[in-house]
Short mmCIF file of C-alpha atoms and ligand atoms in Angstrom, two decimals:
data_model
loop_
_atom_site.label_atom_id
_atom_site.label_comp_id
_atom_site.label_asym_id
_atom_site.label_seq_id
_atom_site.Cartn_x
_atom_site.Cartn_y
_atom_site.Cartn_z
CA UNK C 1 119.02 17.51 99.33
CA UNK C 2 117.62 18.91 96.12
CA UNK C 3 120.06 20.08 92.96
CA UNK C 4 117.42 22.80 92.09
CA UNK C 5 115.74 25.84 93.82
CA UNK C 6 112.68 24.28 95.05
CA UNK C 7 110.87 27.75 95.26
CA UNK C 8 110.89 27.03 91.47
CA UNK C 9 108.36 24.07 92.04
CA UNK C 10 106.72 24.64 95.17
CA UNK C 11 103.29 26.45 95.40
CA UNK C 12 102.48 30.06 94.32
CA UNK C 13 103.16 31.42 98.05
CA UNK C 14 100.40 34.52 99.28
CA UNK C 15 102.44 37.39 99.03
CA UNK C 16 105.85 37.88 96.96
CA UNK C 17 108.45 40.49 95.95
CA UNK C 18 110.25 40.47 92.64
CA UNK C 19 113.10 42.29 92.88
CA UNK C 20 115.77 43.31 90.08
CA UNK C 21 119.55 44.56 90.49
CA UNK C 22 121.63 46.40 88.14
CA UNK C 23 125.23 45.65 88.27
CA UNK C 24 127.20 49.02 89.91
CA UNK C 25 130.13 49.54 86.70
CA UNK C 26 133.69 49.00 88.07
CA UNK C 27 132.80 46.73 91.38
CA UNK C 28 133.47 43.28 91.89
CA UNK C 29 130.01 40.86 91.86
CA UNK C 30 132.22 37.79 92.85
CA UNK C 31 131.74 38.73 97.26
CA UNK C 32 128.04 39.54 97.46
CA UNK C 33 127.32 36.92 94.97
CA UNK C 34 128.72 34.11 97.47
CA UNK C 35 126.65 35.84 99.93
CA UNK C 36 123.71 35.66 98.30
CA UNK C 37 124.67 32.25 97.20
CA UNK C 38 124.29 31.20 101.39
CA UNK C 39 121.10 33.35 101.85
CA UNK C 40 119.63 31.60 99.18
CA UNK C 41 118.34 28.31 100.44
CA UNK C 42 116.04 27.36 97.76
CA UNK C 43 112.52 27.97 99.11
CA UNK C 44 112.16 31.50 100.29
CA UNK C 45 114.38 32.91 97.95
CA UNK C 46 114.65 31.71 93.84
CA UNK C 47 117.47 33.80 91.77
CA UNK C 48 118.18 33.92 88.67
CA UNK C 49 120.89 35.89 86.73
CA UNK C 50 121.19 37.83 83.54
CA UNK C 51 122.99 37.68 80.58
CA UNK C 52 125.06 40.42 80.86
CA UNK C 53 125.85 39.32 84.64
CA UNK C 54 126.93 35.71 83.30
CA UNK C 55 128.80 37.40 80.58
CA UNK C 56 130.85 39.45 82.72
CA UNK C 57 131.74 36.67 85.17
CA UNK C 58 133.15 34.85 82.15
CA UNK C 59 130.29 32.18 82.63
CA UNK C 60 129.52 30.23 79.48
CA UNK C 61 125.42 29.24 79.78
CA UNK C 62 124.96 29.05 75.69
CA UNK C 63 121.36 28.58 76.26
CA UNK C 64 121.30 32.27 78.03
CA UNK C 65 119.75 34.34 74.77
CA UNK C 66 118.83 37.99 74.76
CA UNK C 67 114.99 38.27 75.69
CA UNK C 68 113.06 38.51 71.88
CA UNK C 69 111.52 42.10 70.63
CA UNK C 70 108.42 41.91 68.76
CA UNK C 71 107.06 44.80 67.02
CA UNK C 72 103.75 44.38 64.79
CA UNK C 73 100.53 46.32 64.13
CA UNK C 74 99.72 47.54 67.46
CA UNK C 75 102.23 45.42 69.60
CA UNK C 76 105.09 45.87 71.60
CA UNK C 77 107.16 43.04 73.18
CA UNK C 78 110.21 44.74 74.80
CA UNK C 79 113.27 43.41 75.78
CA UNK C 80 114.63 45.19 79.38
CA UNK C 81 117.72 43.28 80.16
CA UNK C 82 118.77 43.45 83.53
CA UNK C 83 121.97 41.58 85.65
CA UNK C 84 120.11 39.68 88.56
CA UNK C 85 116.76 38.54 89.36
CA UNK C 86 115.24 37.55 93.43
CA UNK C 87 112.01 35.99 93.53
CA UNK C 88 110.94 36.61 97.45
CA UNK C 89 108.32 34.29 98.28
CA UNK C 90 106.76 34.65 101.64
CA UNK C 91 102.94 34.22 103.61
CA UNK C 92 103.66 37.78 105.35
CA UNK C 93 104.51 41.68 103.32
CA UNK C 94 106.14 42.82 106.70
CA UNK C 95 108.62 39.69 106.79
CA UNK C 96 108.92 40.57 102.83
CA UNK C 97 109.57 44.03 103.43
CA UNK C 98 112.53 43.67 106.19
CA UNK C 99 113.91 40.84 104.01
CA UNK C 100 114.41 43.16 100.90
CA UNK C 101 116.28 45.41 103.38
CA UNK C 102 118.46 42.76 104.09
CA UNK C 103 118.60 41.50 100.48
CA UNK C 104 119.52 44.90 99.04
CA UNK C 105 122.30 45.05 101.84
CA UNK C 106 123.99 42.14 101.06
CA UNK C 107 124.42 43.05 97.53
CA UNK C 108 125.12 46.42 98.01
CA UNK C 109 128.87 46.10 97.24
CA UNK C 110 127.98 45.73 93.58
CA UNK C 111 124.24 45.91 92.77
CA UNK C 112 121.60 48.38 93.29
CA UNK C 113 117.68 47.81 93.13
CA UNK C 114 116.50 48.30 89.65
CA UNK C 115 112.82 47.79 90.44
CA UNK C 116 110.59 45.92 92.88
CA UNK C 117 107.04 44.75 92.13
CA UNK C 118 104.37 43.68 94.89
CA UNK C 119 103.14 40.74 93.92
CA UNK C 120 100.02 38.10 95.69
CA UNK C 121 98.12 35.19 95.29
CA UNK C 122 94.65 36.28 94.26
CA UNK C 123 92.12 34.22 95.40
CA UNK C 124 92.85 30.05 94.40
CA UNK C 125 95.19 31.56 92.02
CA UNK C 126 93.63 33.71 89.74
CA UNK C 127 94.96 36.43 87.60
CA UNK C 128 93.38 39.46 88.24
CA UNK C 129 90.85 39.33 85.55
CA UNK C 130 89.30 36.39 87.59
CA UNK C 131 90.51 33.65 85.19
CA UNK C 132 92.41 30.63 87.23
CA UNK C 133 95.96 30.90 85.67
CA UNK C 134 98.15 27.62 86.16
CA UNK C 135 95.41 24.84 84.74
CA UNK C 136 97.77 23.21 82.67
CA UNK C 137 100.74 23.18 84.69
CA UNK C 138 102.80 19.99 84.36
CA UNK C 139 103.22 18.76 87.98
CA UNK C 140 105.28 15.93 89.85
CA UNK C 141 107.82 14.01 87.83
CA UNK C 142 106.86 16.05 84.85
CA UNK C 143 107.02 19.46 86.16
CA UNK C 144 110.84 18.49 87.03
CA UNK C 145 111.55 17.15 83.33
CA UNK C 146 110.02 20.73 81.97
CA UNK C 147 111.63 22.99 84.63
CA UNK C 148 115.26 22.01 84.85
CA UNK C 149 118.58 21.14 82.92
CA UNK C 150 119.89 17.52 83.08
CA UNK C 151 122.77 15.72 81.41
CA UNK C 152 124.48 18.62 80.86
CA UNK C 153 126.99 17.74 84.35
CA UNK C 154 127.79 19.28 87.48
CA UNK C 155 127.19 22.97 87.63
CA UNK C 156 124.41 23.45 85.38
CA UNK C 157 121.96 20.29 86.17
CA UNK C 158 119.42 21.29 88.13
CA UNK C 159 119.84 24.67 86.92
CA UNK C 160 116.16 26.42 85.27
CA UNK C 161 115.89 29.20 82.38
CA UNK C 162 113.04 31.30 83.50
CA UNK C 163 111.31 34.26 81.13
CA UNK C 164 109.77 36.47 83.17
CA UNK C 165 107.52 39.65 82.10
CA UNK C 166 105.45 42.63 83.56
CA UNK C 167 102.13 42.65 82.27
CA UNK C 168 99.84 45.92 82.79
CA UNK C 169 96.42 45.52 82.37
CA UNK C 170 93.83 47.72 81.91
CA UNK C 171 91.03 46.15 83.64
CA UNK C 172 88.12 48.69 83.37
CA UNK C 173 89.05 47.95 79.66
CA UNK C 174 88.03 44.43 80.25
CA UNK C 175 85.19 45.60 82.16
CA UNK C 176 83.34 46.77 79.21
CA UNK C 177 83.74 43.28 77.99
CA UNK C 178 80.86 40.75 77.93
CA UNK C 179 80.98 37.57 80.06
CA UNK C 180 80.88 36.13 76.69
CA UNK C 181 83.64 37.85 75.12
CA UNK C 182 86.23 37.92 77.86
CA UNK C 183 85.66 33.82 77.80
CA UNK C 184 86.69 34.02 74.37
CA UNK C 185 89.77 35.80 74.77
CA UNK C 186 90.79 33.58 77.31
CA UNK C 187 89.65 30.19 75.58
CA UNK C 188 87.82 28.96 78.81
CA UNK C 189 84.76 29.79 80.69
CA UNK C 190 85.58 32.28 84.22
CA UNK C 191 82.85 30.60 86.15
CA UNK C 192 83.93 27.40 86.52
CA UNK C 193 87.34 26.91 84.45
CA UNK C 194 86.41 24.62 81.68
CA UNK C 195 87.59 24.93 78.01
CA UNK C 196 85.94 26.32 75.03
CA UNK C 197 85.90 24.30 72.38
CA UNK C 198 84.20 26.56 69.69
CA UNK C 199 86.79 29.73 71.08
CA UNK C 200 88.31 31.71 68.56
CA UNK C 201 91.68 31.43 67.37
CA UNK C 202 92.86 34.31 69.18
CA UNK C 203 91.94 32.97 72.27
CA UNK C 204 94.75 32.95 74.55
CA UNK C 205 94.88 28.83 75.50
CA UNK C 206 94.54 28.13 71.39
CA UNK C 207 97.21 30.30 71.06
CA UNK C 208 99.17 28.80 73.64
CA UNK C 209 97.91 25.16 73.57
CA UNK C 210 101.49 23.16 74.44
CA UNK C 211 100.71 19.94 72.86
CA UNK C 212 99.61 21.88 69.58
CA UNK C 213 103.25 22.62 68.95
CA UNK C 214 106.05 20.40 67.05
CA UNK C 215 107.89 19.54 69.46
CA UNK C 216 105.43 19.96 72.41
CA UNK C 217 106.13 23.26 74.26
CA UNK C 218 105.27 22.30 78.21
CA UNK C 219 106.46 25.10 80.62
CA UNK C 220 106.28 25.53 84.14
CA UNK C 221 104.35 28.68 85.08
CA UNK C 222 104.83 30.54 88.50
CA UNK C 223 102.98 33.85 87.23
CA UNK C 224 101.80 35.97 90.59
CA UNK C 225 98.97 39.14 90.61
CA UNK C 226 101.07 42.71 91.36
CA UNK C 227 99.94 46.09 91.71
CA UNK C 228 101.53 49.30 92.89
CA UNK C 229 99.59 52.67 93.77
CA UNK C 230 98.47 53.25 89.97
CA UNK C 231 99.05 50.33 87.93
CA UNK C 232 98.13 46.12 88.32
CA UNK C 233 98.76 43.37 86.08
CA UNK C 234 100.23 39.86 86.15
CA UNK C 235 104.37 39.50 86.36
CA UNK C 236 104.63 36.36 84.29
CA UNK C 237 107.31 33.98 85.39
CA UNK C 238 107.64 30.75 83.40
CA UNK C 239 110.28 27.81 84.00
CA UNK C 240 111.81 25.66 81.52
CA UNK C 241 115.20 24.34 80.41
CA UNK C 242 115.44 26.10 77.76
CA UNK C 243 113.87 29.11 76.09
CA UNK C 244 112.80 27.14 72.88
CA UNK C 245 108.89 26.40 73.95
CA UNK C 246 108.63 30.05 75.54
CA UNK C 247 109.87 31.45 72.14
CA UNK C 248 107.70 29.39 70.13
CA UNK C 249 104.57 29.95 72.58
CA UNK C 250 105.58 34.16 72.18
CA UNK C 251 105.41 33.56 68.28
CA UNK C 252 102.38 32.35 67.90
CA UNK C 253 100.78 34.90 70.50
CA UNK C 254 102.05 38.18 69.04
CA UNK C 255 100.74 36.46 65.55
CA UNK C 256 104.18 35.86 63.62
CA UNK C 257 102.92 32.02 62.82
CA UNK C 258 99.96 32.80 61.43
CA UNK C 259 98.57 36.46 61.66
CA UNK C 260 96.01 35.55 64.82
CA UNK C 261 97.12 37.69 67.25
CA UNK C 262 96.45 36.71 71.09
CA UNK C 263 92.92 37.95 72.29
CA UNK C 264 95.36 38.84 75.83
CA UNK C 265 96.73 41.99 74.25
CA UNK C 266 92.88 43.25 73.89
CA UNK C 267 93.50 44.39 77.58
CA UNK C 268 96.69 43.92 78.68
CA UNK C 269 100.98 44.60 77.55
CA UNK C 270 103.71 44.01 78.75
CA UNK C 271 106.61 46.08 79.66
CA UNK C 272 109.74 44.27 80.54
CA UNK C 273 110.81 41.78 79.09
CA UNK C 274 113.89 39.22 80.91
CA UNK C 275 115.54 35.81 80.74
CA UNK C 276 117.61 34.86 83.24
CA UNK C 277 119.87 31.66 84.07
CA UNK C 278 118.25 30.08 88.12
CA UNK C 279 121.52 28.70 88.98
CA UNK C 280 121.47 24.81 90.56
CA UNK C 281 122.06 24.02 94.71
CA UNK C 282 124.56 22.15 96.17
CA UNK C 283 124.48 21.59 99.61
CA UNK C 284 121.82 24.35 100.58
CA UNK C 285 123.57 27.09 98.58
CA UNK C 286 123.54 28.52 95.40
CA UNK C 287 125.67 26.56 93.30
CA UNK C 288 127.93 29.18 91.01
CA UNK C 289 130.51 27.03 89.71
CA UNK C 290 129.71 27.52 86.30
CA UNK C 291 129.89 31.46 86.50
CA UNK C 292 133.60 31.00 88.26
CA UNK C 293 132.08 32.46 91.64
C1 HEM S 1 98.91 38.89 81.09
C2 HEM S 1 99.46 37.80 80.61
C3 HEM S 1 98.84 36.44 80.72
C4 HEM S 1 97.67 36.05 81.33
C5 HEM S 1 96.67 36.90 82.10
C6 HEM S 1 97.57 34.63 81.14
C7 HEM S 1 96.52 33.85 81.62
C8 HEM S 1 96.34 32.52 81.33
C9 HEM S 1 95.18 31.73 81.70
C10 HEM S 1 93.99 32.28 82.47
C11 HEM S 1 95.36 30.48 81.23
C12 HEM S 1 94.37 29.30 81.33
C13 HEM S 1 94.59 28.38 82.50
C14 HEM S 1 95.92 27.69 82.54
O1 HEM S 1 96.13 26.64 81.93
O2 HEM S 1 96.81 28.24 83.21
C15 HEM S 1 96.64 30.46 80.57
C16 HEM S 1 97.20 29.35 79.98
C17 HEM S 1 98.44 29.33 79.42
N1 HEM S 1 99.28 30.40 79.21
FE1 HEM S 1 98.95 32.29 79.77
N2 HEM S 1 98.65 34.19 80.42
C18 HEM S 1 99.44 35.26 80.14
C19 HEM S 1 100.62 35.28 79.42
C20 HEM S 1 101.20 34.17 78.87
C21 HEM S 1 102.44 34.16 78.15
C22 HEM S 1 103.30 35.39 77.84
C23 HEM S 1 102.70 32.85 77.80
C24 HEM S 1 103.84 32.27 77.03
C25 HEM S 1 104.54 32.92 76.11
C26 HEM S 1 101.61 32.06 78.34
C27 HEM S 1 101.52 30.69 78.25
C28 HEM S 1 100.44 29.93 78.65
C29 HEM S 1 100.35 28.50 78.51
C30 HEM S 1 101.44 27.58 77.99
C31 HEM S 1 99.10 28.12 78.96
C32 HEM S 1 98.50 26.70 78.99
C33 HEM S 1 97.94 26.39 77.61
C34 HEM S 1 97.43 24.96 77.50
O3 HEM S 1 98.25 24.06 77.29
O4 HEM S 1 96.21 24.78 77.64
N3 HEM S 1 100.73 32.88 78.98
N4 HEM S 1 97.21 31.71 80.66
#
């Protein structure tokens, strides 16, 4: 049986809820925790939790940081901590839709829904812009060394750190964009995937290139299409064992290694910013040892 939440590794499923819960002040998160640690079988269901969550349950996950503001000319990065994260991954909304009902009934001792975002596989797994997002992926044995603790013991191998962000875009924006240009901001060509090797820079895979860092920055990306009535974007949801390549990667976009800021923000921001702790399995359940629940 695996130690991790195999959601975590498994295909980008058609249709998907993200779901976040703020911790109700004055109740008790130890019962519906254990719940949701049974409903939470690995596949259909990935959770992480937040700082301020771990914190509170006297957990000790050193590697669990604060999410990283970045303010420069023209850019936000914010930082919207939050106390619990569910990733529902599904093939049908309607099954998505009664199982958030459930979800936010078996929490609601302690946690209420902070937001929800409607979230799809576009296409072969495109973001909505029409570029293929998850190229570079490590896969296999590899994606498992990127995506999860080891030798750390029981309780927290198998365990993931995953940043996760809401990025609005504004597509007519990107519209008005030549073919040419919107390759260039992307670093590879929309038609048929392959990499510029005269892009600028700023384009987002130079910026982002994980073998180009010291040490190599490798992360496992799950990112998923959303849109609600008025606004789309990508919600960006990358694994790793620790927060040191997304950091680095983050850097280097919003320009702080070298002034090049990514060609993304051109068209697109994001508004939350979270990191959260996906706690291991043992035997088909969440395994919260290491948060005392
Ligand atoms: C709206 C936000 C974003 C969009 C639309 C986007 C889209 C893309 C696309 C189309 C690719 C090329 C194909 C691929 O290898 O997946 C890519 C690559 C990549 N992106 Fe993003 N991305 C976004 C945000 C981010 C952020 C915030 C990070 C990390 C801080 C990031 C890290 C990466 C990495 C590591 C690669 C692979 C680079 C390589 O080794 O070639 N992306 N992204």
């Amino acid at each position: 049986m695996a130690l991790y939440q195999t959601g975590i590794l498994d295909e980008i499923p058609s249709s998907a809820r993200y779901l976040t819960f703020s911790h109700i002040p004055g109740t008790d998160p130890s019962k519906p925790l254990k719940r949701l640690a049974k409903l939470a079988e690995g596949h259909a269901l990935v959770v992480g939790l937040g700082r301020s969550l771990v914190l509170f349950l006297g957990g000790d996950i050193s590697a669990l940081k604060n999410f990283p503001v970045h303010v420069s000319a023209g850019i936000e990065v914010p930082s919207t901590p939050v106390a619990l994260w569910c990733w529902l991954r599904g093939e049908e909304r309607g099954d998505l839709v009664l199982r958030t009902n459930a979800l936010c009934d078996l929490l609601a001792d302690a946690f209420e829904c902070h937001s929800l975002i409607d979230a799809f596989k576009h296409g072969d797994g495109r973001d909505l812009s029409g570029y293929e997002d998850g190229t570079e992926n490590p896969t296999g044995d590899d994606a498992v060394q990127v995506a999860f603790v080891q030798g750390q013991g029981p309780g927290m191998d198998g365990s993931s750190f995953v940043a996760v962000q809401t990025w609005v875009h504004d597509l007519s924006r990107f519209d008005t964009m030549t073919s040419e240009q919107q390759d260039n901001t992307i670093g590879r060509r929309k038609n048929d995937n392959e990499e510029l090797n005269d892009a600028p820079l700023s384009a987002h895979v130079k910026r982002t290139a994980q073998e180009d860092f010291s040490p190599e920055a490798f992360l496992l990306r799950r990112s998923m299409p959303w849109a609600d009535a008025t606004n789309e974007g990508l919600q960006f949801v990358a694994f790793d064992g620790s927060f040191v390549s997304f950091e680095a990667q983050l850097k280097r976009m919003v320009g702080e290694d070298d002034g090049v800021v990514d060609g993304l923000f051109k068209f697109t921001r994001p508004i939350t910013g979270n990191y959260f702790w996906c706690p291991p399995m043992c035997e088909g359940s969440l395994d919260l040892t290491a948060v005392n629940v």
